[in-house]
PDB file of C-alpha atoms and ligand atoms in Angstrom:
ATOM      1  CA  MET A   1     -16.521 -45.058 -42.914  1.00  0.00           C
ATOM      2  CA  ALA A   2     -16.890 -45.350 -46.688  1.00  0.00           C
ATOM      3  CA  LYS A   3     -20.449 -44.827 -47.765  1.00  0.00           C
ATOM      4  CA  ILE A   4     -22.534 -45.628 -50.783  1.00  0.00           C
ATOM      5  CA  ARG A   5     -26.095 -44.498 -51.278  1.00  0.00           C
ATOM      6  CA  VAL A   6     -28.228 -46.406 -53.748  1.00  0.00           C
ATOM      7  CA  VAL A   7     -30.739 -43.841 -54.864  1.00  0.00           C
ATOM      8  CA  GLY A   8     -34.014 -44.307 -56.718  1.00  0.00           C
ATOM      9  CA  ILE A   9     -34.512 -41.135 -58.739  1.00  0.00           C
ATOM     10  CA  GLY A  10     -38.147 -41.759 -59.697  1.00  0.00           C
ATOM     11  CA  PRO A  11     -39.398 -41.914 -63.278  1.00  0.00           C
ATOM     12  CA  GLY A  12     -37.452 -38.974 -64.695  1.00  0.00           C
ATOM     13  CA  ASP A  13     -38.631 -35.528 -63.763  1.00  0.00           C
ATOM     14  CA  TYR A  14     -37.128 -33.694 -60.836  1.00  0.00           C
ATOM     15  CA  GLU A  15     -40.507 -33.114 -59.184  1.00  0.00           C
ATOM     16  CA  GLU A  16     -40.993 -36.841 -58.756  1.00  0.00           C
ATOM     17  CA  MET A  17     -37.718 -37.368 -56.911  1.00  0.00           C
ATOM     18  CA  THR A  18     -38.106 -37.669 -53.169  1.00  0.00           C
ATOM     19  CA  VAL A  19     -36.626 -34.950 -50.970  1.00  0.00           C
ATOM     20  CA  LYS A  20     -34.433 -37.655 -49.471  1.00  0.00           C
ATOM     21  CA  ALA A  21     -33.082 -38.588 -52.908  1.00  0.00           C
ATOM     22  CA  VAL A  22     -32.335 -34.931 -53.682  1.00  0.00           C
ATOM     23  CA  ASN A  23     -30.566 -34.556 -50.338  1.00  0.00           C
ATOM     24  CA  ALA A  24     -28.536 -37.695 -51.034  1.00  0.00           C
ATOM     25  CA  LEU A  25     -27.382 -36.407 -54.417  1.00  0.00           C
ATOM     26  CA  ASN A  26     -26.508 -33.049 -52.869  1.00  0.00           C
ATOM     27  CA  ALA A  27     -24.513 -34.777 -50.131  1.00  0.00           C
ATOM     28  CA  CYS A  28     -22.459 -37.122 -52.328  1.00  0.00           C
ATOM     29  CA  ASP A  29     -19.123 -36.520 -54.057  1.00  0.00           C
ATOM     30  CA  VAL A  30     -19.827 -38.574 -57.177  1.00  0.00           C
ATOM     31  CA  ILE A  31     -22.879 -39.834 -59.027  1.00  0.00           C
ATOM     32  CA  VAL A  32     -22.612 -43.204 -60.789  1.00  0.00           C
ATOM     33  CA  GLY A  33     -25.261 -44.617 -63.117  1.00  0.00           C
ATOM     34  CA  TYR A  34     -26.491 -45.663 -66.526  1.00  0.00           C
ATOM     35  CA  HIS A  35     -25.975 -42.656 -68.799  1.00  0.00           C
ATOM     36  CA  VAL A  36     -29.726 -42.113 -69.429  1.00  0.00           C
ATOM     37  CA  TYR A  37     -30.335 -41.666 -65.691  1.00  0.00           C
ATOM     38  CA  VAL A  38     -27.283 -39.476 -65.171  1.00  0.00           C
ATOM     39  CA  ASP A  39     -28.514 -37.260 -68.024  1.00  0.00           C
ATOM     40  CA  LEU A  40     -31.877 -36.941 -66.276  1.00  0.00           C
ATOM     41  CA  VAL A  41     -30.463 -35.598 -63.026  1.00  0.00           C
ATOM     42  CA  LYS A  42     -27.159 -33.901 -63.762  1.00  0.00           C
ATOM     43  CA  GLU A  43     -28.577 -30.445 -64.573  1.00  0.00           C
ATOM     44  CA  HIS A  44     -29.863 -30.284 -60.991  1.00  0.00           C
ATOM     45  CA  PHE A  45     -26.515 -31.280 -59.495  1.00  0.00           C
ATOM     46  CA  PRO A  46     -24.078 -29.436 -61.782  1.00  0.00           C
ATOM     47  CA  ASP A  47     -21.099 -29.488 -59.425  1.00  0.00           C
ATOM     48  CA  LYS A  48     -21.089 -33.267 -59.007  1.00  0.00           C
ATOM     49  CA  GLU A  49     -18.684 -35.513 -60.790  1.00  0.00           C
ATOM     50  CA  CYS A  50     -20.628 -38.112 -62.803  1.00  0.00           C
ATOM     51  CA  PHE A  51     -19.589 -41.540 -64.070  1.00  0.00           C
ATOM     52  CA  THR A  52     -21.692 -43.398 -66.575  1.00  0.00           C
ATOM     53  CA  THR A  53     -21.724 -46.977 -67.791  1.00  0.00           C
ATOM     54  CA  PRO A  54     -23.636 -48.578 -70.653  1.00  0.00           C
ATOM     55  CA  MET A  55     -26.770 -50.615 -70.022  1.00  0.00           C
ATOM     56  CA  ARG A  56     -26.320 -54.313 -69.202  1.00  0.00           C
ATOM     57  CA  ARG A  57     -23.059 -53.547 -67.426  1.00  0.00           C
ATOM     58  CA  GLU A  58     -24.758 -53.587 -64.068  1.00  0.00           C
ATOM     59  CA  VAL A  59     -22.113 -55.609 -62.257  1.00  0.00           C
ATOM     60  CA  ASP A  60     -19.328 -53.362 -63.581  1.00  0.00           C
ATOM     61  CA  ARG A  61     -21.310 -50.298 -62.578  1.00  0.00           C
ATOM     62  CA  CYS A  62     -21.752 -51.572 -59.034  1.00  0.00           C
ATOM     63  CA  LYS A  63     -18.110 -52.637 -58.732  1.00  0.00           C
ATOM     64  CA  MET A  64     -17.007 -49.210 -59.948  1.00  0.00           C
ATOM     65  CA  ALA A  65     -19.246 -47.542 -57.370  1.00  0.00           C
ATOM     66  CA  LEU A  66     -17.928 -49.781 -54.583  1.00  0.00           C
ATOM     67  CA  ASP A  67     -14.305 -49.142 -55.606  1.00  0.00           C
ATOM     68  CA  MET A  68     -14.894 -45.398 -55.474  1.00  0.00           C
ATOM     69  CA  ALA A  69     -16.451 -45.713 -52.034  1.00  0.00           C
ATOM     70  CA  ARG A  70     -13.417 -47.737 -50.868  1.00  0.00           C
ATOM     71  CA  GLU A  71     -11.185 -44.900 -52.098  1.00  0.00           C
ATOM     72  CA  GLY A  72     -13.005 -42.697 -49.625  1.00  0.00           C
ATOM     73  CA  ARG A  73     -15.462 -40.935 -51.888  1.00  0.00           C
ATOM     74  CA  ASP A  74     -19.069 -40.490 -50.948  1.00  0.00           C
ATOM     75  CA  VAL A  75     -20.857 -42.282 -53.803  1.00  0.00           C
ATOM     76  CA  ALA A  76     -24.456 -42.111 -54.998  1.00  0.00           C
ATOM     77  CA  MET A  77     -25.453 -44.923 -57.348  1.00  0.00           C
ATOM     78  CA  ILE A  78     -28.595 -43.887 -59.128  1.00  0.00           C
ATOM     79  CA  CYS A  79     -31.348 -46.088 -60.552  1.00  0.00           C
ATOM     80  CA  SER A  80     -34.579 -45.073 -62.218  1.00  0.00           C
ATOM     81  CA  GLY A  81     -37.758 -45.473 -60.232  1.00  0.00           C
ATOM     82  CA  ASP A  82     -37.020 -47.393 -57.061  1.00  0.00           C
ATOM     83  CA  ALA A  83     -33.508 -48.765 -56.626  1.00  0.00           C
ATOM     84  CA  GLY A  84     -34.829 -51.976 -55.112  1.00  0.00           C
ATOM     85  CA  ILE A  85     -37.300 -52.780 -57.919  1.00  0.00           C
ATOM     86  CA  TYR A  86     -35.374 -54.348 -60.808  1.00  0.00           C
ATOM     87  CA  GLY A  87     -32.620 -51.997 -59.660  1.00  0.00           C
ATOM     88  CA  MET A  88     -29.107 -52.163 -58.289  1.00  0.00           C
ATOM     89  CA  ALA A  89     -29.766 -52.224 -54.546  1.00  0.00           C
ATOM     90  CA  GLY A  90     -29.748 -56.023 -54.225  1.00  0.00           C
ATOM     91  CA  LEU A  91     -26.641 -56.374 -56.384  1.00  0.00           C
ATOM     92  CA  ILE A  92     -24.708 -53.922 -54.200  1.00  0.00           C
ATOM     93  CA  TYR A  93     -25.533 -56.016 -51.125  1.00  0.00           C
ATOM     94  CA  GLU A  94     -24.676 -59.233 -52.962  1.00  0.00           C
ATOM     95  CA  LEU A  95     -21.313 -57.901 -54.121  1.00  0.00           C
ATOM     96  CA  LEU A  96     -20.469 -56.622 -50.650  1.00  0.00           C
ATOM     97  CA  GLY A  97     -21.478 -59.812 -48.872  1.00  0.00           C
ATOM     98  CA  GLU A  98     -20.412 -59.626 -45.246  1.00  0.00           C
ATOM     99  CA  ASP A  99     -17.876 -56.861 -45.933  1.00  0.00           C
ATOM    100  CA  ASP A 100     -18.853 -54.161 -43.469  1.00  0.00           C
ATOM    101  CA  SER A 101     -16.170 -51.650 -44.432  1.00  0.00           C
ATOM    102  CA  ILE A 102     -18.704 -49.776 -46.571  1.00  0.00           C
ATOM    103  CA  GLU A 103     -21.946 -48.394 -45.224  1.00  0.00           C
ATOM    104  CA  VAL A 104     -24.864 -48.846 -47.626  1.00  0.00           C
ATOM    105  CA  GLU A 105     -27.994 -46.738 -47.596  1.00  0.00           C
ATOM    106  CA  VAL A 106     -30.833 -47.513 -50.000  1.00  0.00           C
ATOM    107  CA  ILE A 107     -33.086 -44.561 -50.740  1.00  0.00           C
ATOM    108  CA  GLY A 108     -36.485 -45.463 -52.144  1.00  0.00           C
ATOM    109  CA  GLY A 109     -38.038 -43.855 -55.181  1.00  0.00           C
ATOM    110  CA  LEU A 110     -41.313 -43.669 -57.043  1.00  0.00           C
ATOM    111  CA  THR A 111     -41.466 -46.820 -59.167  1.00  0.00           C
ATOM    112  CA  ALA A 112     -42.972 -46.933 -62.681  1.00  0.00           C
ATOM    113  CA  ALA A 113     -46.047 -48.807 -61.400  1.00  0.00           C
ATOM    114  CA  THR A 114     -47.053 -45.912 -59.187  1.00  0.00           C
ATOM    115  CA  SER A 115     -45.821 -43.012 -61.311  1.00  0.00           C
ATOM    116  CA  GLY A 116     -47.426 -44.579 -64.394  1.00  0.00           C
ATOM    117  CA  GLY A 117     -50.587 -45.607 -62.549  1.00  0.00           C
ATOM    118  CA  CYS A 118     -51.460 -42.040 -61.658  1.00  0.00           C
ATOM    119  CA  ARG A 119     -51.143 -40.986 -65.306  1.00  0.00           C
ATOM    120  CA  LEU A 120     -53.834 -43.525 -66.200  1.00  0.00           C
ATOM    121  CA  GLY A 121     -56.158 -42.845 -63.275  1.00  0.00           C
ATOM    122  CA  ALA A 122     -56.288 -45.296 -60.383  1.00  0.00           C
ATOM    123  CA  PRO A 123     -55.570 -48.743 -61.833  1.00  0.00           C
ATOM    124  CA  LEU A 124     -53.876 -50.215 -58.756  1.00  0.00           C
ATOM    125  CA  THR A 125     -56.393 -49.593 -56.011  1.00  0.00           C
ATOM    126  CA  HIS A 126     -56.691 -53.301 -55.291  1.00  0.00           C
ATOM    127  CA  ASP A 127     -54.155 -56.153 -55.137  1.00  0.00           C
ATOM    128  CA  PHE A 128     -51.733 -56.225 -58.021  1.00  0.00           C
ATOM    129  CA  ALA A 129     -48.698 -58.153 -59.190  1.00  0.00           C
ATOM    130  CA  VAL A 130     -45.594 -56.693 -60.803  1.00  0.00           C
ATOM    131  CA  ILE A 131     -43.947 -58.896 -63.404  1.00  0.00           C
ATOM    132  CA  SER A 132     -40.952 -58.165 -65.612  1.00  0.00           C
ATOM    133  CA  LEU A 133     -41.038 -59.707 -69.089  1.00  0.00           C
ATOM    134  CA  SER A 134     -37.259 -59.626 -69.292  1.00  0.00           C
ATOM    135  CA  ASP A 135     -35.873 -63.127 -69.590  1.00  0.00           C
ATOM    136  CA  LEU A 136     -32.253 -62.025 -69.308  1.00  0.00           C
ATOM    137  CA  LEU A 137     -32.099 -63.194 -65.712  1.00  0.00           C
ATOM    138  CA  THR A 138     -35.348 -65.180 -65.387  1.00  0.00           C
ATOM    139  CA  PRO A 139     -36.305 -68.193 -67.519  1.00  0.00           C
ATOM    140  CA  TRP A 140     -39.288 -67.440 -69.755  1.00  0.00           C
ATOM    141  CA  GLU A 141     -41.142 -70.492 -68.413  1.00  0.00           C
ATOM    142  CA  LEU A 142     -41.100 -68.977 -64.922  1.00  0.00           C
ATOM    143  CA  ILE A 143     -42.330 -65.651 -66.253  1.00  0.00           C
ATOM    144  CA  GLU A 144     -45.196 -67.485 -67.967  1.00  0.00           C
ATOM    145  CA  LYS A 145     -46.047 -69.278 -64.755  1.00  0.00           C
ATOM    146  CA  ARG A 146     -46.134 -66.029 -62.807  1.00  0.00           C
ATOM    147  CA  LEU A 147     -48.351 -64.416 -65.423  1.00  0.00           C
ATOM    148  CA  ASP A 148     -50.677 -67.392 -65.314  1.00  0.00           C
ATOM    149  CA  CYS A 149     -50.884 -67.381 -61.503  1.00  0.00           C
ATOM    150  CA  ALA A 150     -51.430 -63.612 -61.322  1.00  0.00           C
ATOM    151  CA  ALA A 151     -54.199 -63.732 -63.908  1.00  0.00           C
ATOM    152  CA  ALA A 152     -55.779 -66.785 -62.267  1.00  0.00           C
ATOM    153  CA  GLY A 153     -55.773 -64.880 -58.983  1.00  0.00           C
ATOM    154  CA  ASN A 154     -57.496 -61.898 -60.629  1.00  0.00           C
ATOM    155  CA  PHE A 155     -54.682 -59.570 -59.690  1.00  0.00           C
ATOM    156  CA  GLY A 156     -54.191 -56.327 -61.528  1.00  0.00           C
ATOM    157  CA  ILE A 157     -50.883 -56.820 -63.354  1.00  0.00           C
ATOM    158  CA  VAL A 158     -48.123 -54.326 -64.068  1.00  0.00           C
ATOM    159  CA  LEU A 159     -45.597 -55.397 -66.679  1.00  0.00           C
ATOM    160  CA  TYR A 160     -42.096 -53.952 -66.681  1.00  0.00           C
ATOM    161  CA  ASN A 161     -39.639 -54.519 -69.531  1.00  0.00           C
ATOM    162  CA  PRO A 162     -42.394 -55.408 -72.019  1.00  0.00           C
ATOM    163  CA  ARG A 163     -40.037 -55.292 -74.954  1.00  0.00           C
ATOM    164  CA  SER A 164     -36.453 -55.368 -76.059  1.00  0.00           C
ATOM    165  CA  ILE A 165     -34.861 -55.795 -79.453  1.00  0.00           C
ATOM    166  CA  LYS A 166     -34.621 -59.554 -79.094  1.00  0.00           C
ATOM    167  CA  ARG A 167     -38.038 -59.993 -77.480  1.00  0.00           C
ATOM    168  CA  ARG A 168     -40.544 -58.629 -79.934  1.00  0.00           C
ATOM    169  CA  ASP A 169     -43.523 -60.862 -79.202  1.00  0.00           C
ATOM    170  CA  TYR A 170     -43.317 -61.204 -75.410  1.00  0.00           C
ATOM    171  CA  LEU A 171     -46.136 -58.773 -74.712  1.00  0.00           C
ATOM    172  CA  GLN A 172     -48.325 -60.680 -77.139  1.00  0.00           C
ATOM    173  CA  ARG A 173     -47.451 -63.948 -75.434  1.00  0.00           C
ATOM    174  CA  ALA A 174     -48.142 -62.431 -72.022  1.00  0.00           C
ATOM    175  CA  CYS A 175     -51.553 -61.203 -73.193  1.00  0.00           C
ATOM    176  CA  ASP A 176     -52.381 -64.658 -74.536  1.00  0.00           C
ATOM    177  CA  ILE A 177     -51.754 -66.118 -71.074  1.00  0.00           C
ATOM    178  CA  VAL A 178     -53.962 -63.504 -69.392  1.00  0.00           C
ATOM    179  CA  LEU A 179     -56.633 -64.101 -72.060  1.00  0.00           C
ATOM    180  CA  LYS A 180     -56.996 -67.647 -70.771  1.00  0.00           C
ATOM    181  CA  HIS A 181     -58.437 -66.143 -67.581  1.00  0.00           C
ATOM    182  CA  GLN A 182     -59.869 -62.772 -68.553  1.00  0.00           C
ATOM    183  CA  PRO A 183     -62.044 -61.495 -71.400  1.00  0.00           C
ATOM    184  CA  PRO A 184     -60.587 -59.567 -74.345  1.00  0.00           C
ATOM    185  CA  GLU A 185     -62.451 -56.407 -73.194  1.00  0.00           C
ATOM    186  CA  THR A 186     -60.454 -56.271 -69.935  1.00  0.00           C
ATOM    187  CA  VAL A 187     -59.386 -52.663 -69.388  1.00  0.00           C
ATOM    188  CA  CYS A 188     -55.645 -52.108 -69.865  1.00  0.00           C
ATOM    189  CA  GLY A 189     -53.334 -49.133 -70.113  1.00  0.00           C
ATOM    190  CA  VAL A 190     -49.845 -48.240 -71.244  1.00  0.00           C
ATOM    191  CA  VAL A 191     -47.653 -45.343 -70.174  1.00  0.00           C
ATOM    192  CA  ARG A 192     -44.505 -44.404 -72.056  1.00  0.00           C
ATOM    193  CA  ASN A 193     -41.647 -42.158 -71.012  1.00  0.00           C
ATOM    194  CA  ILE A 194     -43.147 -41.325 -67.634  1.00  0.00           C
ATOM    195  CA  GLY A 195     -41.782 -37.995 -66.434  1.00  0.00           C
ATOM    196  CA  ARG A 196     -39.623 -37.706 -69.533  1.00  0.00           C
ATOM    197  CA  GLU A 197     -39.850 -36.109 -72.925  1.00  0.00           C
ATOM    198  CA  GLY A 198     -42.546 -37.761 -75.033  1.00  0.00           C
ATOM    199  CA  GLU A 199     -44.647 -38.942 -72.103  1.00  0.00           C
ATOM    200  CA  ALA A 200     -47.871 -40.583 -73.308  1.00  0.00           C
ATOM    201  CA  ALA A 201     -50.614 -42.627 -71.665  1.00  0.00           C
ATOM    202  CA  GLU A 202     -53.257 -44.683 -73.414  1.00  0.00           C
ATOM    203  CA  ILE A 203     -56.160 -46.854 -72.284  1.00  0.00           C
ATOM    204  CA  MET A 204     -57.102 -49.875 -74.377  1.00  0.00           C
ATOM    205  CA  THR A 205     -58.599 -53.349 -74.161  1.00  0.00           C
ATOM    206  CA  LEU A 206     -56.621 -56.521 -73.521  1.00  0.00           C
ATOM    207  CA  SER A 207     -57.098 -57.595 -77.128  1.00  0.00           C
ATOM    208  CA  GLU A 208     -55.773 -54.211 -78.316  1.00  0.00           C
ATOM    209  CA  LEU A 209     -52.852 -54.494 -75.902  1.00  0.00           C
ATOM    210  CA  ARG A 210     -51.995 -57.821 -77.532  1.00  0.00           C
ATOM    211  CA  ASP A 211     -51.176 -55.925 -80.726  1.00  0.00           C
ATOM    212  CA  TYR A 212     -49.612 -52.909 -79.038  1.00  0.00           C
ATOM    213  CA  ASP A 213     -46.084 -52.027 -80.040  1.00  0.00           C
ATOM    214  CA  ALA A 214     -44.490 -51.414 -76.649  1.00  0.00           C
ATOM    215  CA  ASP A 215     -40.933 -50.192 -76.315  1.00  0.00           C
ATOM    216  CA  MET A 216     -38.467 -50.506 -73.449  1.00  0.00           C
ATOM    217  CA  PHE A 217     -39.662 -47.240 -71.905  1.00  0.00           C
ATOM    218  CA  THR A 218     -43.240 -48.478 -71.609  1.00  0.00           C
ATOM    219  CA  THR A 219     -44.984 -49.740 -68.500  1.00  0.00           C
ATOM    220  CA  VAL A 220     -48.086 -51.851 -69.083  1.00  0.00           C
ATOM    221  CA  PHE A 221     -51.136 -52.101 -66.831  1.00  0.00           C
ATOM    222  CA  ILE A 222     -53.607 -54.974 -67.129  1.00  0.00           C
ATOM    223  CA  GLY A 223     -56.756 -54.441 -65.111  1.00  0.00           C
ATOM    224  CA  ASN A 224     -58.441 -57.085 -63.013  1.00  0.00           C
ATOM    225  CA  ALA A 225     -61.964 -58.310 -63.738  1.00  0.00           C
ATOM    226  CA  PHE A 226     -63.433 -55.261 -61.989  1.00  0.00           C
ATOM    227  CA  THR A 227     -61.331 -52.535 -63.608  1.00  0.00           C
ATOM    228  CA  ARG A 228     -63.446 -50.015 -65.510  1.00  0.00           C
ATOM    229  CA  VAL A 229     -63.100 -46.831 -67.506  1.00  0.00           C
ATOM    230  CA  ILE A 230     -64.647 -43.962 -65.560  1.00  0.00           C
ATOM    231  CA  GLY A 231     -64.539 -40.497 -67.109  1.00  0.00           C
ATOM    232  CA  GLY A 232     -61.803 -41.597 -69.481  1.00  0.00           C
ATOM    233  CA  ARG A 233     -59.680 -42.943 -66.622  1.00  0.00           C
ATOM    234  CA  MET A 234     -58.607 -46.498 -65.819  1.00  0.00           C
ATOM    235  CA  VAL A 235     -60.035 -47.278 -62.398  1.00  0.00           C
ATOM    236  CA  THR A 236     -59.887 -50.438 -60.302  1.00  0.00           C
ATOM    237  CA  PRO A 237     -62.526 -50.164 -57.591  1.00  0.00           C
ATOM    238  CA  ARG A 238     -61.234 -50.340 -54.045  1.00  0.00           C
ATOM    239  CA  GLY A 239     -63.942 -52.804 -53.072  1.00  0.00           C
ATOM    240  CA  TYR A 240     -65.706 -55.317 -55.224  1.00  0.00           C
ATOM    241  CA  LYS A 241     -69.201 -54.227 -54.234  1.00  0.00           C
ATOM    242  CA  ASP A 242     -71.281 -52.216 -56.688  1.00  0.00           C
ATOM    243  CA  VAL A 243     -71.104 -48.559 -55.796  1.00  0.00           C
TER     244      VAL A 243
HETATM  245  N1  SAH B 301     -36.244 -49.481 -61.076  1.00  0.00           N
HETATM  246  C1  SAH B 301     -37.235 -49.115 -62.083  1.00  0.00           C
HETATM  247  C2  SAH B 301     -37.550 -50.264 -63.024  1.00  0.00           C
HETATM  248  C3  SAH B 301     -36.389 -50.664 -63.922  1.00  0.00           C
HETATM  249  S1  SAH B 301     -36.837 -51.950 -65.052  1.00  0.00           S
HETATM  250  C4  SAH B 301     -38.508 -48.624 -61.378  1.00  0.00           C
HETATM  251  O1  SAH B 301     -38.666 -48.839 -60.169  1.00  0.00           O
HETATM  252  O2  SAH B 301     -39.350 -47.991 -62.038  1.00  0.00           O
HETATM  253  C5  SAH B 301     -37.064 -51.012 -66.530  1.00  0.00           C
HETATM  254  C6  SAH B 301     -38.542 -50.966 -66.905  1.00  0.00           C
HETATM  255  O3  SAH B 301     -39.235 -50.121 -65.994  1.00  0.00           O
HETATM  256  C7  SAH B 301     -38.841 -50.382 -68.272  1.00  0.00           C
HETATM  257  O4  SAH B 301     -38.726 -51.372 -69.289  1.00  0.00           O
HETATM  258  C8  SAH B 301     -40.271 -49.906 -68.123  1.00  0.00           C
HETATM  259  O5  SAH B 301     -41.173 -50.984 -68.203  1.00  0.00           O
HETATM  260  C9  SAH B 301     -40.253 -49.419 -66.664  1.00  0.00           C
HETATM  261  N2  SAH B 301     -39.943 -47.979 -66.579  1.00  0.00           N
HETATM  262  C10 SAH B 301     -38.963 -47.437 -65.836  1.00  0.00           C
HETATM  263  N3  SAH B 301     -38.948 -46.090 -65.960  1.00  0.00           N
HETATM  264  C11 SAH B 301     -39.956 -45.777 -66.810  1.00  0.00           C
HETATM  265  C12 SAH B 301     -40.457 -44.541 -67.334  1.00  0.00           C
HETATM  266  N4  SAH B 301     -39.906 -43.364 -67.001  1.00  0.00           N
HETATM  267  N5  SAH B 301     -41.522 -44.586 -68.178  1.00  0.00           N
HETATM  268  C13 SAH B 301     -42.085 -45.766 -68.493  1.00  0.00           C
HETATM  269  N6  SAH B 301     -41.657 -46.951 -68.040  1.00  0.00           N
HETATM  270  C14 SAH B 301     -40.599 -46.970 -67.206  1.00  0.00           C
END
């Protein structure tokens, strides 16, 4: 039966790919993905045929992958981080519907929240919410509501897609919503280019984060009311008792 694997490749470096993801890419005939992700993995799988598509052509990319699978090729569709977190896994299932002529296997990966979190210290040791600031597919009002609810619930918050060319002030707006519930000194962190060239992590306050110039390869961490800096690391205590 035709088969497609939807593979999360982790943040970027080979060491942070799961063994299962490596095995999947070794087993496939072709690798399909956004060119940045294909560039990250292709040196480790030199004999594989690769097909790239530009960003924002997600539906085309998935259709291309499904067509190749229908032609009888063993396809791996790669996504950064985890394929099911703002990735292509759901879209593949949606496009296939009840068509069971293609077997789908989703292979999990290390998402930016966890790969970035460990660069900062241990910011996610208690409950946290993951929110994307991209309003391409979600109305901004709903994003604001989710930010408000997460901050009201004293969740740690991880922000994906904090910035794009058209959305310059979204991080600032997000911080303003959190500032309604949390003080400006709240411990925050940013990690850029996790596992890629130019990787950098920085700890700052919520008011500093408000003015931070994030790019599209940045993941943002907003601590909860108990998050502290310990030994230069961003740490959210596991319990809320004083230790
Ligand atoms: N499926 C991916 C998320 C894709 S959404 C995952 O599970 O990680 C794209 C957003 O993810 C980026 O805007 C950024 O906020 C975050 N991101 C993904 N990879 C990253 C990396 N290597 N370094 C920093 N942030 C990253």
